[in-house]
Amino acid sequence: MTKINTSLHSSRRKSRKAHFQAPSSVRRVIMSAPLSKELRDKHNVRSIPIRKDDEITIVRGTNKGRAGKVTSVYRLKYVIHVERVVREKSNGQSVPLGIHPSKVQITKLKGDKDRDNILERISKGRAEKAERSKA
C-alpha cells in the first residue's frame, strides 16, 4: 500500500520533530477543539481551532465537567488556560492549569467576521462532498 499524503512522515522520530518544531500557524490548527452537539448540528462543523473568549467544558481529566471561558491560548506549550481552573502553589499563589484543547468541548463560539467565514467555508465543503457521494 502506498502512502496517501507524501508530505507527511510516518516515522515516529520525524513526526515528533515536526510536531514540536511546528510554527505558530501550524500549532493553531493542531490546537483545534471539538464543538458541542448543538454547535455541530448548527454549523455542520466537527472541530475548529480554539481561541481566547470561547466558552468551553472540560471533558477529560481531573477537572472533567468544569466549564469556563478560555483566558489564553498558549501555543508554545500546546495548552489553553481556562478561568477558575487554577492550582494553589505552596506559597498561596494561584497558577492556571494548562489543558490540551482536544480534551475540551466548545460550547459557545466567540464569533467575528473571519471565524464566520471559516465556519461557512467548512460547512459548504461538507455539503458539496455529501452531494457528490449521493450522485
mmCIF file of C-alpha atoms in Angstrom:
data_model
loop_
_atom_site.group_PDB
_atom_site.id
_atom_site.type_symbol
_atom_site.label_atom_id
_atom_site.label_comp_id
_atom_site.label_asym_id
_atom_site.label_seq_id
_atom_site.Cartn_x
_atom_site.Cartn_y
_atom_site.Cartn_z
ATOM 1 C CA MET A 1 0.000 0.000 0.000
ATOM 2 C CA THR A 2 1.376 3.403 -0.918
ATOM 3 C CA LYS A 3 1.497 6.459 1.242
ATOM 4 C CA ILE A 4 -1.610 8.682 0.880
ATOM 5 C CA ASN A 5 -0.002 12.032 1.754
ATOM 6 C CA THR A 6 3.654 12.124 0.720
ATOM 7 C CA SER A 7 4.344 15.404 2.559
ATOM 8 C CA LEU A 8 3.777 13.718 5.958
ATOM 9 C CA HIS A 9 6.206 11.288 7.550
ATOM 10 C CA SER A 10 5.150 8.025 9.125
ATOM 11 C CA SER A 11 8.434 7.864 11.047
ATOM 12 C CA ARG A 12 7.891 8.425 14.788
ATOM 13 C CA ARG A 13 11.094 10.460 15.100
ATOM 14 C CA LYS A 14 10.284 12.777 12.176
ATOM 15 C CA SER A 15 6.621 13.150 13.182
ATOM 16 C CA ARG A 16 7.606 14.181 16.716
ATOM 17 C CA LYS A 17 10.191 16.618 15.383
ATOM 18 C CA ALA A 18 7.615 18.193 13.051
ATOM 19 C CA HIS A 19 5.123 18.470 15.920
ATOM 20 C CA PHE A 20 7.460 20.090 18.444
ATOM 21 C CA GLN A 21 9.135 22.407 15.919
ATOM 22 C CA ALA A 22 5.887 23.467 14.259
ATOM 23 C CA PRO A 23 5.433 27.197 13.602
ATOM 24 C CA SER A 24 2.657 29.116 15.335
ATOM 25 C CA SER A 25 0.395 28.982 12.262
ATOM 26 C CA VAL A 26 0.509 25.173 12.238
ATOM 27 C CA ARG A 27 0.136 24.979 16.041
ATOM 28 C CA ARG A 28 -3.126 26.922 15.729
ATOM 29 C CA VAL A 29 -4.596 24.146 13.557
ATOM 30 C CA ILE A 30 -3.215 21.384 15.811
ATOM 31 C CA MET A 31 -4.869 23.130 18.775
ATOM 32 C CA SER A 32 -8.391 22.531 17.481
ATOM 33 C CA ALA A 33 -11.213 21.586 19.817
ATOM 34 C CA PRO A 34 -14.431 19.699 19.050
ATOM 35 C CA LEU A 35 -17.725 21.579 19.069
ATOM 36 C CA SER A 36 -20.669 20.636 21.278
ATOM 37 C CA LYS A 37 -23.542 18.620 19.788
ATOM 38 C CA GLU A 38 -25.731 21.731 19.355
ATOM 39 C CA LEU A 39 -22.996 23.768 17.638
ATOM 40 C CA ARG A 40 -22.049 20.792 15.460
ATOM 41 C CA ASP A 41 -25.642 20.464 14.216
ATOM 42 C CA LYS A 42 -25.972 24.224 13.731
ATOM 43 C CA HIS A 43 -22.739 24.835 11.785
ATOM 44 C CA ASN A 44 -22.178 21.353 10.262
ATOM 45 C CA VAL A 45 -18.564 21.516 11.536
ATOM 46 C CA ARG A 46 -16.935 18.986 13.863
ATOM 47 C CA SER A 47 -13.983 20.955 15.270
ATOM 48 C CA ILE A 48 -12.365 24.376 14.943
ATOM 49 C CA PRO A 49 -9.144 25.995 16.175
ATOM 50 C CA ILE A 50 -9.716 27.305 19.693
ATOM 51 C CA ARG A 51 -9.301 30.978 20.561
ATOM 52 C CA LYS A 52 -9.475 33.309 23.535
ATOM 53 C CA ASP A 53 -13.001 34.071 24.864
ATOM 54 C CA ASP A 54 -14.525 30.785 23.613
ATOM 55 C CA GLU A 55 -16.663 29.124 26.282
ATOM 56 C CA ILE A 56 -15.717 25.501 26.890
ATOM 57 C CA THR A 57 -16.450 22.439 29.018
ATOM 58 C CA ILE A 58 -13.624 20.112 30.076
ATOM 59 C CA VAL A 59 -14.443 16.517 29.105
ATOM 60 C CA ARG A 60 -11.324 14.624 30.303
ATOM 61 C CA GLY A 61 -9.046 14.590 33.325
ATOM 62 C CA THR A 62 -9.412 15.597 36.958
ATOM 63 C CA ASN A 63 -11.274 18.797 36.021
ATOM 64 C CA LYS A 64 -13.883 16.916 33.952
ATOM 65 C CA GLY A 65 -17.240 18.706 33.896
ATOM 66 C CA ARG A 66 -15.845 22.147 34.744
ATOM 67 C CA ALA A 67 -16.874 24.937 32.395
ATOM 68 C CA GLY A 68 -15.441 28.364 31.764
ATOM 69 C CA LYS A 69 -14.074 30.881 29.332
ATOM 70 C CA VAL A 70 -10.665 30.499 27.651
ATOM 71 C CA THR A 71 -8.347 33.147 29.121
ATOM 72 C CA SER A 72 -5.291 32.365 26.992
ATOM 73 C CA VAL A 73 -4.133 30.052 24.216
ATOM 74 C CA TYR A 74 -0.524 29.117 24.953
ATOM 75 C CA ARG A 75 0.645 27.853 21.567
ATOM 76 C CA LEU A 76 4.255 27.310 22.660
ATOM 77 C CA LYS A 77 3.156 24.718 25.235
ATOM 78 C CA TYR A 78 0.129 23.394 23.263
ATOM 79 C CA VAL A 79 -2.218 24.251 26.160
ATOM 80 C CA ILE A 80 -5.083 26.604 26.948
ATOM 81 C CA HIS A 81 -5.867 28.322 30.235
ATOM 82 C CA VAL A 82 -9.454 28.426 31.461
ATOM 83 C CA GLU A 83 -10.820 30.867 34.012
ATOM 84 C CA ARG A 84 -11.266 29.422 37.533
ATOM 85 C CA VAL A 85 -9.266 26.281 36.607
ATOM 86 C CA VAL A 86 -6.247 27.035 38.790
ATOM 87 C CA ARG A 87 -3.894 25.305 41.199
ATOM 88 C CA GLU A 88 -2.698 26.727 44.521
ATOM 89 C CA LYS A 89 1.061 26.928 44.940
ATOM 90 C CA SER A 90 2.695 26.243 48.318
ATOM 91 C CA ASN A 91 3.027 29.993 48.945
ATOM 92 C CA GLY A 92 -0.713 30.510 48.339
ATOM 93 C CA GLN A 93 -0.360 31.961 44.859
ATOM 94 C CA SER A 94 -2.713 30.507 42.225
ATOM 95 C CA VAL A 95 -1.474 29.474 38.789
ATOM 96 C CA PRO A 96 -3.642 28.492 35.790
ATOM 97 C CA LEU A 97 -3.661 24.820 34.834
ATOM 98 C CA GLY A 98 -2.751 24.044 31.236
ATOM 99 C CA ILE A 99 -5.347 21.929 29.424
ATOM 100 C CA HIS A 100 -4.926 20.436 25.959
ATOM 101 C CA PRO A 101 -7.628 21.678 23.534
ATOM 102 C CA SER A 102 -8.531 18.133 22.420
ATOM 103 C CA LYS A 103 -9.726 17.443 25.983
ATOM 104 C CA VAL A 104 -12.326 20.220 25.949
ATOM 105 C CA GLN A 105 -15.562 20.871 24.078
ATOM 106 C CA ILE A 106 -16.516 24.299 22.762
ATOM 107 C CA THR A 107 -19.991 25.258 23.988
ATOM 108 C CA LYS A 108 -20.100 28.877 22.780
ATOM 109 C CA LEU A 109 -18.021 30.407 19.996
ATOM 110 C CA LYS A 110 -16.579 33.907 20.125
ATOM 111 C CA GLY A 111 -17.792 34.944 16.698
ATOM 112 C CA ASP A 112 -16.259 37.505 14.396
ATOM 113 C CA LYS A 113 -16.158 38.057 10.656
ATOM 114 C CA ASP A 114 -13.147 35.794 9.991
ATOM 115 C CA ARG A 115 -14.452 32.973 12.178
ATOM 116 C CA ASP A 116 -17.855 33.083 10.476
ATOM 117 C CA ASN A 117 -16.090 32.837 7.090
ATOM 118 C CA ILE A 118 -14.144 29.773 8.272
ATOM 119 C CA LEU A 119 -17.324 28.045 9.502
ATOM 120 C CA GLU A 120 -19.121 28.897 6.255
ATOM 121 C CA ARG A 121 -16.237 27.564 4.144
ATOM 122 C CA ILE A 122 -16.008 24.262 6.044
ATOM 123 C CA SER A 123 -19.763 23.618 6.033
ATOM 124 C CA LYS A 124 -20.008 24.460 2.320
ATOM 125 C CA GLY A 125 -17.281 21.925 1.542
ATOM 126 C CA ARG A 126 -19.037 19.292 3.647
ATOM 127 C CA ALA A 127 -22.334 19.920 1.842
ATOM 128 C CA GLU A 128 -20.671 19.593 -1.583
ATOM 129 C CA LYS A 129 -18.978 16.353 -0.538
ATOM 130 C CA ALA A 130 -22.317 14.941 0.680
ATOM 131 C CA GLU A 131 -23.967 15.826 -2.650
ATOM 132 C CA ARG A 132 -21.160 14.146 -4.619
ATOM 133 C CA SER A 133 -21.449 10.947 -2.597
ATOM 134 C CA LYS A 134 -25.214 10.799 -3.269
ATOM 135 C CA ALA A 135 -24.821 11.166 -7.037
#
